[in-house]
Short mmCIF file of C-alpha atoms and ligand atoms in Angstrom, two decimals:
data_model
loop_
_atom_site.label_atom_id
_atom_site.label_comp_id
_atom_site.label_asym_id
_atom_site.label_seq_id
_atom_site.Cartn_x
_atom_site.Cartn_y
_atom_site.Cartn_z
CA MET A 118 205.57 -111.67 -29.55
CA ASN A 119 208.26 -112.20 -27.16
CA PRO A 120 210.20 -115.59 -28.10
CA ILE A 121 210.74 -116.16 -24.13
CA VAL A 122 206.93 -117.12 -23.91
CA TYR A 123 207.46 -120.13 -26.18
CA ALA A 124 210.45 -121.20 -24.15
CA ILE A 125 208.68 -121.19 -20.72
CA PRO A 126 206.88 -124.50 -21.23
CA VAL A 127 210.33 -126.12 -22.03
CA PHE A 128 211.91 -124.35 -19.15
CA PHE A 129 209.48 -126.11 -16.70
CA ALA A 130 209.35 -129.44 -18.87
CA LEU A 131 213.02 -129.70 -18.40
CA ILE A 132 212.94 -128.56 -14.54
CA GLY A 133 210.18 -131.60 -14.22
CA LEU A 134 212.57 -133.81 -15.83
CA GLU A 135 215.71 -132.75 -13.79
CA LEU A 136 213.42 -133.11 -10.38
CA PHE A 137 212.40 -136.54 -11.72
CA VAL A 138 216.21 -137.77 -12.31
CA ALA A 139 216.95 -136.61 -8.94
CA TYR A 140 214.28 -138.30 -7.34
CA ARG A 141 215.18 -141.48 -9.13
CA ARG A 142 218.91 -141.20 -8.00
CA ARG A 143 217.51 -140.33 -4.21
CA VAL A 144 219.50 -137.18 -4.34
CA ARG A 145 218.11 -133.43 -2.96
CA ALA A 146 217.88 -131.44 -6.30
CA TYR A 147 215.70 -128.27 -5.06
CA ASP A 148 214.46 -126.02 -2.49
CA PHE A 149 210.87 -125.05 -2.88
CA ALA A 150 211.44 -121.33 -1.57
CA ASP A 151 214.44 -120.94 -3.43
CA ALA A 152 213.16 -122.27 -6.55
CA VAL A 153 210.18 -119.69 -6.31
CA CYS A 154 212.37 -117.06 -5.81
CA SER A 155 214.60 -117.75 -8.75
CA ILE A 156 211.84 -118.33 -11.16
CA GLY A 157 210.17 -115.26 -9.77
CA LEU A 158 213.63 -113.32 -10.42
CA GLY A 159 213.44 -114.65 -14.02
CA ALA A 160 210.17 -113.57 -14.41
CA MET A 161 210.63 -110.28 -13.07
CA SER A 162 213.59 -109.67 -15.20
CA GLN A 163 211.77 -110.66 -18.25
CA VAL A 164 208.58 -108.44 -17.62
CA SER A 165 210.51 -105.27 -16.42
CA GLY A 166 212.68 -106.17 -19.62
CA ILE A 167 209.48 -105.28 -21.76
CA PHE A 168 210.34 -101.78 -21.55
CA SER A 169 214.17 -101.79 -20.67
CA LYS A 170 215.00 -103.87 -23.81
CA LEU A 171 213.31 -101.32 -25.87
CA VAL A 172 215.70 -98.71 -24.76
CA VAL A 173 218.99 -101.14 -25.42
CA LEU A 174 217.47 -101.78 -28.70
CA ALA A 175 216.64 -98.06 -29.61
CA ILE A 176 220.54 -97.48 -28.77
CA TYR A 177 221.87 -100.38 -30.97
CA VAL A 178 219.83 -99.30 -33.68
CA ALA A 179 221.00 -95.87 -33.63
CA VAL A 180 224.45 -96.81 -33.30
CA HIS A 181 223.90 -99.29 -36.49
CA GLU A 182 222.03 -96.40 -38.48
CA HIS A 183 225.00 -93.51 -37.80
CA LEU A 184 228.28 -95.05 -36.86
CA ARG A 185 228.25 -98.78 -38.98
CA LEU A 186 231.51 -99.18 -40.95
CA PHE A 187 230.22 -102.24 -42.86
CA SER A 188 226.65 -103.09 -44.11
CA LEU A 189 226.29 -106.94 -43.28
CA PRO A 190 223.33 -108.70 -44.82
CA ALA A 191 220.90 -110.15 -42.59
CA ASP A 192 220.39 -113.17 -44.84
CA SER A 193 223.92 -114.73 -45.07
CA VAL A 194 224.80 -117.69 -42.89
CA ALA A 195 228.38 -116.38 -42.43
CA VAL A 196 227.03 -112.98 -40.91
CA TRP A 197 225.06 -115.00 -38.35
CA LEU A 198 227.70 -117.57 -37.61
CA SER A 199 230.35 -114.83 -37.22
CA GLY A 200 227.60 -112.62 -35.31
CA LEU A 201 226.99 -115.40 -32.71
CA LEU A 202 230.99 -115.99 -32.42
CA LEU A 203 231.63 -112.13 -31.76
CA TYR A 204 228.60 -111.99 -29.29
CA ASP A 205 230.03 -114.80 -27.36
CA PHE A 206 233.42 -113.19 -26.94
CA LEU A 207 231.87 -109.64 -25.83
CA TYR A 208 229.37 -111.96 -23.62
CA TYR A 209 232.86 -113.45 -21.92
CA TRP A 210 233.95 -109.65 -21.24
CA HIS A 211 230.64 -108.57 -20.31
CA HIS A 212 230.42 -111.27 -17.85
CA ARG A 213 233.95 -111.19 -16.58
CA LEU A 214 233.76 -107.53 -15.87
CA GLY A 215 230.53 -108.03 -14.40
CA HIS A 216 232.48 -110.09 -11.59
CA GLU A 217 235.47 -107.80 -11.30
CA VAL A 218 233.90 -104.15 -11.31
CA GLY A 219 231.67 -103.42 -8.24
CA VAL A 220 228.81 -101.56 -10.16
CA LEU A 221 228.38 -104.42 -12.81
CA TRP A 222 228.58 -106.97 -9.83
CA ALA A 223 225.55 -105.00 -8.36
CA ALA A 224 223.33 -105.94 -11.66
CA HIS A 225 224.87 -109.57 -12.03
CA VAL A 226 224.74 -110.82 -8.48
CA VAL A 227 221.38 -111.75 -8.72
CA HIS A 228 222.38 -114.95 -10.98
CA HIS A 229 224.79 -115.83 -8.18
CA GLN A 230 222.68 -115.33 -4.86
CA SER A 231 221.19 -118.84 -4.72
CA GLU A 232 222.67 -121.42 -2.55
CA GLU A 233 221.41 -124.07 -4.65
CA PHE A 234 222.18 -125.00 -8.18
CA ASN A 235 219.68 -126.35 -10.57
CA LEU A 236 217.54 -125.37 -13.48
CA SER A 237 215.82 -122.91 -11.83
CA THR A 238 219.07 -121.03 -10.96
CA ALA A 239 219.63 -120.29 -14.69
CA LEU A 240 216.29 -118.46 -14.73
CA ARG A 241 217.67 -116.16 -11.75
CA GLN A 242 218.36 -113.05 -13.65
CA THR A 243 218.96 -109.44 -12.93
CA SER A 244 216.30 -106.78 -13.71
CA SER A 245 219.14 -103.83 -14.21
CA GLY A 246 221.49 -105.26 -16.56
CA PHE A 247 220.08 -102.99 -18.98
CA LEU A 248 221.62 -99.85 -17.16
CA LEU A 249 225.10 -100.81 -18.59
CA GLY A 250 224.82 -104.05 -20.27
CA TRP A 251 224.26 -102.50 -23.63
CA LEU A 252 227.73 -100.90 -23.73
CA PHE A 253 229.40 -104.11 -24.40
CA TYR A 254 227.53 -104.95 -27.51
CA LEU A 255 228.19 -101.98 -29.18
CA PRO A 256 230.93 -103.20 -31.21
CA MET A 257 228.61 -105.28 -33.31
CA ALA A 258 226.53 -102.15 -34.29
CA VAL A 259 229.62 -100.50 -35.33
CA LEU A 260 230.74 -103.49 -37.28
CA GLY A 261 227.29 -103.34 -39.16
CA PHE A 262 225.45 -106.59 -37.61
CA PRO A 263 221.89 -106.07 -38.36
CA PRO A 264 219.94 -105.51 -35.16
CA LEU A 265 217.69 -108.61 -35.97
CA VAL A 266 221.10 -110.61 -36.06
CA PHE A 267 222.11 -108.82 -32.54
CA VAL A 268 218.80 -109.82 -30.88
CA ALA A 269 218.67 -113.25 -32.22
CA VAL A 270 222.24 -114.11 -31.19
CA GLY A 271 221.93 -112.70 -27.77
CA LEU A 272 218.69 -115.01 -27.16
CA ILE A 273 220.54 -118.11 -28.44
CA ASP A 274 223.58 -117.63 -26.20
CA LEU A 275 221.15 -116.76 -23.28
CA LEU A 276 219.06 -119.90 -23.83
CA TYR A 277 222.13 -122.06 -24.52
CA GLN A 278 223.14 -121.36 -21.05
CA TYR A 279 219.86 -123.00 -19.41
CA TRP A 280 220.94 -126.64 -19.55
CA ILE A 281 224.43 -125.92 -17.97
CA HIS A 282 222.97 -124.99 -14.79
CA THR A 283 222.50 -128.72 -13.33
CA GLU A 284 224.11 -131.11 -10.86
CA GLN A 285 222.34 -134.06 -12.53
CA ILE A 286 224.86 -134.32 -15.55
CA GLY A 287 228.73 -134.96 -14.81
CA ARG A 288 231.78 -134.55 -16.68
CA LEU A 289 231.71 -134.60 -20.50
CA GLY A 290 235.02 -135.15 -21.23
CA TRP A 291 236.63 -133.03 -24.11
CA PHE A 292 233.20 -131.09 -24.17
CA ASP A 293 234.04 -129.49 -20.84
CA ARG A 294 237.15 -127.99 -22.45
CA VAL A 295 235.68 -126.43 -25.29
CA PHE A 296 232.17 -125.56 -24.75
CA ALA A 297 230.34 -124.31 -21.41
CA SER A 298 228.92 -127.24 -19.41
CA PRO A 299 227.16 -128.21 -16.55
CA SER A 300 230.80 -129.48 -14.89
CA ASN A 301 232.60 -126.23 -15.78
CA HIS A 302 229.61 -123.78 -14.84
CA ARG A 303 229.34 -125.20 -11.42
CA VAL A 304 232.62 -123.96 -10.97
CA HIS A 305 231.45 -120.49 -11.72
CA HIS A 306 228.81 -120.49 -9.21
CA GLY A 307 231.26 -121.76 -6.53
CA VAL A 308 232.54 -119.47 -3.71
CA ASN A 309 235.29 -121.70 -2.92
CA ASP A 310 238.96 -119.98 -2.80
CA ARG A 311 240.14 -122.04 -5.91
CA TYR A 312 236.85 -121.80 -7.79
CA LEU A 313 236.02 -118.05 -7.47
CA ASP A 314 235.50 -115.93 -10.34
CA LYS A 315 236.46 -118.67 -12.89
CA ASN A 316 234.49 -119.97 -16.12
CA TYR A 317 232.67 -116.96 -17.53
CA GLY A 318 232.09 -118.44 -21.05
CA GLY A 319 228.49 -118.33 -22.25
CA ILE A 320 228.70 -120.98 -25.26
CA LEU A 321 232.53 -121.34 -25.70
CA ILE A 322 234.63 -121.96 -22.56
CA LEU A 323 237.71 -121.63 -24.82
CA TRP A 324 237.52 -117.91 -24.12
CA ASP A 325 238.51 -118.76 -20.51
CA ARG A 326 241.26 -121.02 -21.63
CA LEU A 327 242.21 -118.23 -23.95
CA PHE A 328 242.46 -115.60 -21.56
CA GLY A 329 243.57 -117.56 -18.49
CA THR A 330 240.14 -117.69 -16.26
CA PHE A 331 239.55 -121.45 -16.86
CA ILE A 332 239.62 -124.19 -13.82
CA ASP A 333 238.37 -127.65 -14.22
CA GLU A 334 235.81 -129.07 -11.47
CA ASP A 335 237.88 -130.93 -8.90
CA ALA A 336 235.96 -134.05 -7.64
CA ASP A 337 237.81 -133.63 -4.58
CA GLU A 338 236.47 -130.32 -3.88
CA PRO A 339 232.58 -130.12 -4.03
CA VAL A 340 231.09 -126.56 -5.09
CA ILE A 341 229.80 -124.48 -2.64
CA TYR A 342 227.18 -122.09 -4.49
CA GLY A 343 226.33 -118.41 -3.59
CA THR A 344 227.96 -115.40 -2.84
CA ARG A 345 230.64 -114.31 -0.51
CA ALA A 346 228.34 -111.74 1.06
CA PRO A 347 225.31 -113.78 1.31
CA LEU A 348 221.96 -112.35 0.59
CA ARG A 349 219.83 -114.13 3.10
CA ARG A 350 216.59 -112.87 1.69
CA TYR A 351 213.80 -113.92 -0.84
CA ASP A 352 212.64 -110.51 -1.62
CA PRO A 353 212.98 -110.00 -5.34
CA VAL A 354 213.42 -106.35 -5.11
CA TRP A 355 216.17 -106.62 -2.36
CA SER A 356 218.01 -108.88 -4.39
CA ASN A 357 218.39 -106.52 -7.18
CA LEU A 358 219.29 -104.01 -5.00
CA GLU A 359 221.44 -105.10 -2.09
CA VAL A 360 224.97 -104.45 -3.81
CA TYR A 361 223.76 -100.87 -5.12
CA ALA A 362 222.48 -100.23 -1.68
CA ALA A 363 225.75 -101.28 -0.26
CA LEU A 364 227.78 -99.38 -2.47
CA ALA A 365 225.81 -96.37 -1.89
CA ARG A 366 226.01 -96.53 1.91
CA ASP A 367 229.66 -97.06 1.60
CA ALA A 368 230.12 -93.79 -1.02
CA TRP A 369 227.96 -91.70 1.40
CA ASN A 370 230.06 -92.75 4.71
CA THR A 371 233.56 -92.74 3.26
CA ARG A 372 235.14 -89.29 3.69
CA ARG A 373 237.63 -88.98 0.71
CA TRP A 374 235.98 -87.87 -2.69
CA ARG A 375 238.25 -90.28 -4.41
CA ASP A 376 236.96 -93.29 -2.77
CA LYS A 377 233.34 -92.14 -3.19
CA LEU A 378 233.90 -92.56 -6.94
CA ALA A 379 236.41 -95.28 -6.70
CA LEU A 380 234.52 -98.03 -5.18
CA TRP A 381 231.95 -98.26 -8.05
CA TRP A 382 234.68 -99.53 -10.55
CA LYS A 383 236.77 -101.21 -7.78
CA PRO A 384 236.25 -105.19 -7.70
CA PRO A 385 233.51 -106.38 -5.42
CA GLY A 386 234.10 -106.33 -1.79
CA TRP A 387 236.62 -103.42 -1.90
CA ARG A 388 235.90 -100.95 0.79
CA PRO A 389 237.42 -97.72 1.64
CA ALA A 390 239.87 -98.07 4.56
CA ASP A 391 237.66 -95.42 6.60
CA VAL A 392 234.31 -97.26 6.22
CA ALA A 393 236.08 -101.00 6.58
CA ALA A 394 237.36 -99.86 10.09
CA ALA A 395 234.21 -98.24 11.13
CA ASP A 396 231.99 -101.01 10.01
CA PRO A 397 233.94 -104.23 9.73
CA ARG A 398 232.35 -107.29 7.92
CA PRO A 399 233.24 -110.83 9.29
CA ALA A 400 235.57 -112.74 7.33
CA PHE A 401 233.90 -115.17 4.85
CA ASP A 402 234.21 -118.90 5.18
CA PRO A 403 232.18 -120.87 2.93
CA HIS A 404 232.18 -123.94 4.98
CA THR A 405 230.68 -122.56 7.99
CA ARG A 406 228.17 -120.22 6.30
CA PRO A 407 224.60 -121.19 7.92
CA ARG A 408 222.17 -121.93 4.75
CA TYR A 409 219.25 -119.45 4.53
CA ALA A 410 216.20 -121.39 5.12
CA PRO A 411 213.63 -119.76 7.33
CA ALA A 412 210.83 -122.38 8.44
CA VAL A 413 207.62 -121.84 6.44
CA ALA A 414 204.20 -123.85 7.47
CA ARG A 415 202.76 -126.41 5.39
CA GLY A 416 199.56 -124.21 4.52
CA VAL A 417 201.92 -121.26 3.61
CA GLN A 418 203.76 -123.54 1.22
CA LEU A 419 200.80 -124.71 -0.38
CA HIS A 420 199.27 -121.18 -0.78
CA VAL A 421 202.37 -120.01 -2.28
CA ALA A 422 202.77 -123.01 -4.50
CA VAL A 423 199.04 -122.43 -6.00
CA GLN A 424 199.62 -118.35 -6.04
CA PHE A 425 203.17 -118.87 -7.90
CA ALA A 426 201.55 -121.48 -10.60
CA LEU A 427 198.91 -119.08 -11.48
CA LEU A 428 201.41 -116.20 -11.17
CA MET A 429 203.70 -117.78 -13.84
CA LEU A 430 200.42 -118.05 -15.96
CA ILE A 431 199.70 -114.35 -15.39
CA GLY A 432 203.41 -113.51 -16.19
CA ALA A 433 203.31 -115.25 -19.64
CA ASP A 434 200.25 -113.35 -20.54
CA CYS A 435 201.93 -110.04 -19.23
CA LEU A 436 205.02 -110.94 -21.68
CA ALA A 437 202.55 -111.93 -24.28
CA ARG A 438 200.44 -108.73 -24.40
CA ALA A 439 201.89 -106.03 -22.57
CA GLU A 440 203.66 -104.40 -25.36
CA GLN A 441 200.45 -104.06 -27.37
CA LEU A 442 198.74 -102.46 -24.31
CA PRO A 443 198.29 -98.91 -23.83
CA LEU A 444 201.17 -97.82 -21.81
CA ALA A 445 199.16 -97.20 -18.50
CA TRP A 446 197.71 -100.67 -18.64
CA GLY A 447 200.90 -102.25 -19.51
CA LEU A 448 202.71 -100.40 -16.66
CA GLY A 449 199.98 -101.19 -14.42
CA TYR A 450 200.19 -104.93 -15.29
CA VAL A 451 203.84 -105.17 -14.94
CA ALA A 452 203.55 -103.48 -11.46
CA TRP A 453 200.76 -105.86 -9.95
CA ALA A 454 202.91 -108.74 -11.01
CA MET A 455 205.72 -107.21 -9.35
CA LEU A 456 203.87 -106.79 -6.24
CA SER A 457 202.33 -110.32 -6.42
CA LEU A 458 205.70 -111.64 -6.20
CA VAL A 459 207.16 -109.55 -3.29
CA ALA A 460 203.77 -110.71 -1.40
CA LEU A 461 204.56 -114.30 -1.88
CA CYS A 462 208.22 -113.96 -1.30
CA ALA A 463 207.29 -112.24 1.96
CA TRP A 464 205.22 -115.25 3.02
CA LEU A 465 208.17 -117.48 2.47
CA GLU A 466 210.34 -114.99 4.66
CA GLY A 467 207.86 -115.14 7.34
CA ARG A 468 207.26 -111.55 7.36
CA ARG A 469 204.08 -109.94 9.35
CA ARG A 470 203.37 -107.79 6.30
CA ALA A 471 203.05 -110.75 3.93
CA PRO A 472 199.18 -111.29 4.29
CA ALA A 473 198.58 -107.29 3.82
CA LEU A 474 200.59 -107.18 0.87
CA ASP A 475 198.85 -110.33 -0.47
CA LEU A 476 195.44 -108.97 0.24
CA LEU A 477 196.29 -105.84 -1.26
CA ARG A 478 197.11 -107.48 -4.72
CA LEU A 479 194.31 -109.79 -4.79
CA GLY A 480 191.93 -107.14 -3.67
CA ALA A 481 193.11 -104.64 -6.32
CA ALA A 482 192.63 -107.08 -9.06
CA LEU A 483 189.03 -108.00 -7.67
CA THR A 484 188.28 -104.33 -7.37
CA MET A 485 189.40 -103.73 -10.82
CA LEU A 486 187.31 -106.71 -12.25
CA LEU A 487 184.12 -105.84 -10.39
CA LEU A 488 184.32 -102.20 -11.63
CA GLY A 489 184.37 -103.24 -15.08
CA GLY A 490 187.93 -103.12 -16.03
CA GLY A 491 188.43 -106.54 -17.05
CA TRP A 492 191.65 -108.35 -16.75
CA PHE A 493 194.39 -105.63 -17.47
CA GLY A 494 193.05 -104.73 -20.94
CA ALA A 495 192.13 -108.42 -22.20
CA ALA A 496 189.53 -108.77 -24.63
CA TRP A 497 188.16 -111.92 -22.62
CA GLY A 498 184.71 -113.02 -22.30
CA LEU A 499 182.34 -112.81 -19.40
CA PRO A 500 182.80 -116.68 -18.21
CA VAL A 501 186.60 -116.30 -18.13
CA LEU A 502 186.65 -113.07 -15.99
CA ALA A 503 183.99 -114.90 -13.73
CA ALA A 504 186.26 -117.59 -13.37
CA ILE A 505 189.33 -115.34 -12.61
CA ALA A 506 187.03 -113.16 -9.98
CA LEU A 507 186.05 -116.61 -8.18
CA LEU A 508 189.74 -117.52 -8.14
CA LEU A 509 190.54 -114.40 -6.41
CA VAL A 510 187.73 -114.91 -3.62
CA ILE A 511 189.25 -118.34 -2.91
CA SER A 512 192.66 -116.83 -2.83
CA ILE A 513 191.48 -114.03 -0.60
CA ALA A 514 189.86 -116.70 1.72
CA ALA A 515 192.70 -118.66 1.87
CA ALA A 516 194.86 -115.62 2.89
CA VAL A 517 192.54 -114.53 5.57
CA VAL A 518 192.76 -117.94 6.99
CA LEU A 519 196.44 -118.24 6.84
CA ALA A 520 196.85 -114.77 8.32
CA LEU A 521 194.54 -115.71 11.35
CA ARG A 522 196.12 -119.11 11.90
CA ARG A 523 199.88 -117.84 11.95
CA PRO A 524 201.58 -118.12 15.15
CA ARG A 525 202.62 -114.75 16.77
CA PRO A 526 205.46 -115.14 19.36
CA ALA A 527 206.03 -111.59 20.86
CA GLY A 528 208.97 -110.24 18.82
CA ALA A 529 209.85 -113.26 16.92
CA THR A 530 208.95 -112.35 13.72
CA PRO A 531 210.39 -109.42 11.70
CA ALA A 532 207.84 -106.41 10.49
ZN1 LIG B 783 228.39 -115.00 -13.31
ZN1 LIG B 784 225.18 -119.28 -13.86
#
């Protein structure tokens, strides 16, 4: 069973606590659409990770099996502690190069696209990190850390970072100079000149102090969150692809072969001189950047909120069961969950195609139920399936009503 499934209630309980604290302090902590998008990207990363993680683990196990120098025991406290320390050190370099190398930034950018900073931002994770991320942790396999230790300390390192994504916890004194903390991680998410590309540490911020990338939060300079090439979309697929697409476009357009290859490992934002001249990008100023916040009608917000809550339950079920399902059912379930998220984010973007996407995924699920397919291979009884069918019918009716009530000023809404 995926251990993240057990963490999901804790994630949501802490988001509730953060909202409550912010409400008591009369400060704004969340934007509805941004939070839906961030949490959705986290769910997408986990659900797509069902299959991609197996590949990463298979590589680790193979290297551990054939190339390890030592055989470290999995029942030794020293092995676990040194494993966590080594993982955190390797994470520092993985994370740092994620900001300094174009193709690695293409994966990591997802975590930084939000212009808000709250616990939902922590959940905003890439779905393509598995492509190159595994490389960074192979030293652990070569040194002989058992796969179980590798997986567990990786999870500890990731889960630790959840609580440091909040504005509701201020400075923590000495703690901010030893461990990753809300204060020094706010800095990490900043696009202000003085904050850019600092404070990479996962658990220990000592690595940053050791390698010269640490900077303290300055009370006189509030952090401005996001990226220097703002995403300005909610679509989860495009969130994951935007930087790969920009790199591929520049690689296609530039003339010299050296540049076609170099831009993948040059720092983010680097562009060959010929494409930069032909297609210049405006200079970035964090203080004048307009926040991305398309207007969302009340009814649409309510529909998305209800459907998103249901989708979170469905996502947890998908995470819990997909590995045990026959491959076709597992892949089908993952694809349906992702289509659902794309449809909900299309509503939030005000896309004309949103109702069609929504009706497509709801209709597909209802057809599957009515044709006797059950709910993606679950062994649930008739009462549960009937309740799901009823929910689907109500959801379809809601989507149709919203589609009919949408204002359609000519040419004002994108396709
Ligand atoms: Zn980062
Ligand atoms: Zn972060």
